Short mmCIF file of C-alpha atoms in Angstrom, two decimals:
data_model
loop_
_atom_site.label_atom_id
_atom_site.label_comp_id
_atom_site.label_asym_id
_atom_site.label_seq_id
_atom_site.Cartn_x
_atom_site.Cartn_y
_atom_site.Cartn_z
CA MET F 1 6.01 -14.79 11.19
CA THR F 2 8.39 -12.27 12.74
CA LYS F 3 10.90 -12.77 9.93
CA SER F 4 8.27 -12.11 7.28
CA ILE F 5 7.04 -8.94 8.99
CA LEU F 6 10.59 -7.67 9.55
CA ILE F 7 11.48 -8.19 5.89
CA SER F 8 8.22 -6.53 4.86
CA ALA F 9 8.93 -3.60 7.19
CA PHE F 10 12.43 -3.18 5.75
CA ILE F 11 11.02 -3.15 2.21
CA MET F 12 8.37 -0.64 3.30
CA LEU F 13 11.05 1.62 4.79
CA CYS F 14 13.08 1.53 1.58
CA VAL F 15 10.00 2.21 -0.56
CA THR F 16 8.93 5.04 1.75
CA ILE F 17 12.33 6.68 1.38
CA ILE F 18 12.27 6.22 -2.41
CA GLU F 19 8.75 7.64 -2.64
CA SER F 20 9.32 10.63 -0.38
CA SER F 21 12.81 11.65 -1.42
CA ILE F 22 13.25 10.60 -5.04
CA LEU F 23 9.83 10.38 -6.69
CA SER F 24 8.53 13.54 -5.03
CA ASN F 25 11.35 15.53 -6.66
CA ILE F 26 10.71 14.38 -10.24
CA SER F 27 9.23 17.40 -11.94
CA PHE F 28 7.29 15.73 -14.76
CA LEU F 29 5.19 13.63 -12.36
CA TYR F 30 1.94 15.46 -11.67
CA VAL F 31 1.26 13.25 -8.64
CA VAL F 32 3.59 10.78 -6.92
CA PRO F 33 2.44 7.15 -7.24
CA ASP F 34 1.77 5.47 -3.91
CA LEU F 35 4.33 2.65 -4.04
CA VAL F 36 3.95 2.11 -0.31
CA LEU F 37 0.27 1.34 -0.79
CA ILE F 38 1.04 -1.08 -3.63
CA CYS F 39 3.59 -2.94 -1.49
CA SER F 40 1.19 -3.06 1.44
CA ILE F 41 -1.52 -4.53 -0.78
CA TYR F 42 0.94 -7.17 -2.02
CA PHE F 43 1.93 -8.19 1.53
CA SER F 44 -1.75 -8.27 2.58
CA MET F 45 -2.88 -10.39 -0.34
CA LEU F 46 0.07 -12.72 0.13
CA ASN F 47 -0.27 -13.41 3.85
CA GLY F 48 -3.68 -12.33 5.10
CA LYS F 49 -5.35 -9.90 7.47
CA LEU F 50 -2.84 -9.93 10.34
CA VAL F 51 0.17 -9.19 8.14
CA GLY F 52 -1.95 -6.75 6.12
CA GLU F 53 -2.91 -4.63 9.07
CA THR F 54 0.59 -4.87 10.56
CA THR F 55 2.36 -3.76 7.38
CA GLY F 56 -0.31 -1.12 6.81
CA PHE F 57 0.31 0.27 10.28
CA ILE F 58 4.10 0.14 9.87
CA SER F 59 3.96 1.88 6.48
CA GLY F 60 1.68 4.54 7.95
CA LEU F 61 4.10 5.01 10.82
CA PHE F 62 7.00 5.52 8.41
CA LEU F 63 4.98 8.00 6.35
CA ASP F 64 3.85 9.89 9.47
CA PHE F 65 7.45 10.34 10.58
CA ILE F 66 8.74 11.36 7.15
CA THR F 67 5.91 13.59 5.90
CA GLY F 68 5.08 15.46 9.09
CA ILE F 69 1.35 14.76 8.83
CA PRO F 70 -0.32 14.46 12.26
CA PHE F 71 0.76 11.27 13.95
CA GLY F 72 -1.65 8.42 13.34
CA PHE F 73 -3.31 9.81 10.21
CA ASN F 74 -1.54 7.51 7.73
CA CYS F 75 -1.45 4.65 10.26
CA LEU F 76 -5.23 4.60 10.59
CA TYR F 77 -6.29 4.40 6.97
CA ARG F 78 -3.40 2.18 5.87
CA THR F 79 -4.20 -0.30 8.65
CA ILE F 80 -7.81 -0.45 7.48
CA ILE F 81 -6.78 -0.92 3.84
CA GLY F 82 -4.26 -3.63 4.79
CA TYR F 83 -6.92 -5.50 6.74
CA ILE F 84 -9.45 -5.28 3.91
CA ALA F 85 -6.90 -6.47 1.34
CA GLY F 86 -5.89 -9.31 3.64
CA ILE F 87 -9.43 -10.65 3.64
CA PHE F 88 -8.93 -11.67 0.01
CA SER F 89 -5.65 -13.55 0.58
CA ASN F 90 -7.24 -17.01 0.53
CA ILE F 91 -9.68 -16.18 -2.25
CA ILE F 92 -7.52 -14.81 -5.07
CA ILE F 93 -4.22 -15.58 -6.72
CA ILE F 94 -2.01 -12.50 -6.99
CA ASN F 95 -0.03 -13.63 -10.03
CA GLY F 96 -0.76 -12.03 -13.36
CA ILE F 97 -1.71 -8.55 -14.42
CA PHE F 98 -5.43 -8.07 -13.84
CA ILE F 99 -5.72 -8.96 -10.12
CA PRO F 100 -2.92 -6.60 -8.98
CA MET F 101 -4.41 -3.80 -11.06
CA LEU F 102 -7.90 -4.45 -9.69
CA GLY F 103 -6.73 -4.73 -6.07
CA VAL F 104 -4.57 -1.61 -6.15
CA GLY F 105 -7.25 0.35 -8.02
CA ALA F 106 -9.84 -0.54 -5.39
CA ALA F 107 -7.36 0.28 -2.61
CA THR F 108 -6.65 3.69 -4.14
CA ILE F 109 -10.37 4.49 -4.19
CA VAL F 110 -10.79 3.29 -0.59
CA LYS F 111 -7.72 5.36 0.38
CA ALA F 112 -9.27 8.53 -1.07
CA LEU F 113 -12.56 7.87 0.73
CA LEU F 114 -10.87 7.12 4.05
CA ILE F 115 -8.65 10.20 3.82
CA LYS F 116 -11.73 12.34 3.21
CA LEU F 117 -13.46 10.74 6.20
CA ILE F 118 -10.48 10.85 8.58
CA SER F 119 -9.58 14.44 7.66
CA ILE F 120 -12.80 15.51 9.39
CA PHE F 121 -11.07 14.65 12.68
CA PHE F 122 -7.96 16.69 11.76
CA PRO F 123 -9.55 20.06 10.83
CA ASN F 124 -6.74 22.48 11.72
CA THR F 125 -3.85 20.67 10.05
CA ASN F 126 -2.23 20.82 6.65
CA VAL F 127 -3.69 17.54 5.40
CA TYR F 128 -4.33 17.93 1.67
CA VAL F 129 -7.54 16.16 0.69
CA THR F 130 -8.44 15.62 -2.95
CA GLY F 131 -11.85 14.64 -4.17
CA LEU F 132 -12.64 11.50 -6.13
CA ILE F 133 -13.39 13.74 -9.08
CA SER F 134 -10.11 15.60 -9.52
CA TYR F 135 -7.04 15.46 -11.71
CA GLU F 136 -4.82 14.60 -8.75
CA PHE F 137 -6.86 11.53 -7.89
CA LEU F 138 -7.15 10.51 -11.55
CA PHE F 139 -3.40 10.66 -12.10
CA GLU F 140 -2.63 8.84 -8.84
CA PHE F 141 -5.18 6.16 -9.71
CA ILE F 142 -3.72 5.65 -13.20
CA GLU F 143 -0.12 5.60 -11.93
CA ASN F 144 -0.93 3.12 -9.16
CA VAL F 145 -2.88 0.79 -11.45
CA ILE F 146 -0.17 0.81 -14.13
CA LEU F 147 2.66 0.24 -11.64
CA ALA F 148 0.87 -2.49 -9.66
CA PRO F 149 1.76 -5.50 -11.88
CA PHE F 150 5.40 -4.42 -12.06
CA VAL F 151 5.73 -3.96 -8.29
CA PHE F 152 3.91 -7.26 -7.64
CA LYS F 153 6.24 -9.03 -10.09
CA PHE F 154 9.32 -7.47 -8.47
CA LEU F 155 8.17 -8.42 -4.96
CA GLY F 156 7.41 -11.91 -6.27
CA PHE F 157 11.17 -12.49 -6.43
CA PHE F 158 11.18 -12.28 -2.60
CA LYS F 159 8.03 -14.37 -2.17
CA LYS F 160 9.71 -17.20 -0.23
CA ALA F 161 11.13 -14.76 2.34
CA LEU F 162 7.90 -12.76 2.60
CA MET F 163 5.42 -15.62 2.83
CA LEU F 164 4.42 -16.93 6.23
CA LYS F 165 5.15 -20.57 7.01
CA SER F 166 1.45 -21.40 7.42
CA THR F 167 0.68 -19.84 4.03
CA GLN F 168 3.50 -21.82 2.40
CA ASP F 169 2.09 -25.03 3.88
CA LYS F 170 -1.37 -24.27 2.43
CA VAL F 171 0.15 -23.59 -1.01
CA ASP F 172 2.22 -26.79 -0.90
CA ASN F 173 -0.81 -28.91 0.05
CA VAL F 174 -2.90 -27.65 -2.86
#
């Protein structure tokens, strides 16, 4: 389990750096897609609630350090989203196009709602909150949903290294 979480954390660190330093500087992107969220959803749906909340927390920690948002803001809502996505790990199969799009779309909506809720507790900070009915949210939602199958397919190449031993045993027995 430790190996899987360490590999997931390394991937999250790389994706966080790509998202914050490369994608944020591309001028034609209206909003930066949340690749960290997509990866966290993949890890959660692959391995379950424990890995989901752990990778959600780790990704939030990386984002808190890099973005300068108050410490714990990203950790809180990404941990919740990772846990919720992990609930569906035994129910759905993450291969294909539709399930990744549906899962990431739902996670993007939950993310917007949780950010709105959590920002109440951070009133005097520079946390930028968009509404569900805004161009920023619409573009982020579309970008995340379109990129989800591609990111899931790419991470599928590392599935053996990312999957927990207990999850591999369940897949082999079926």
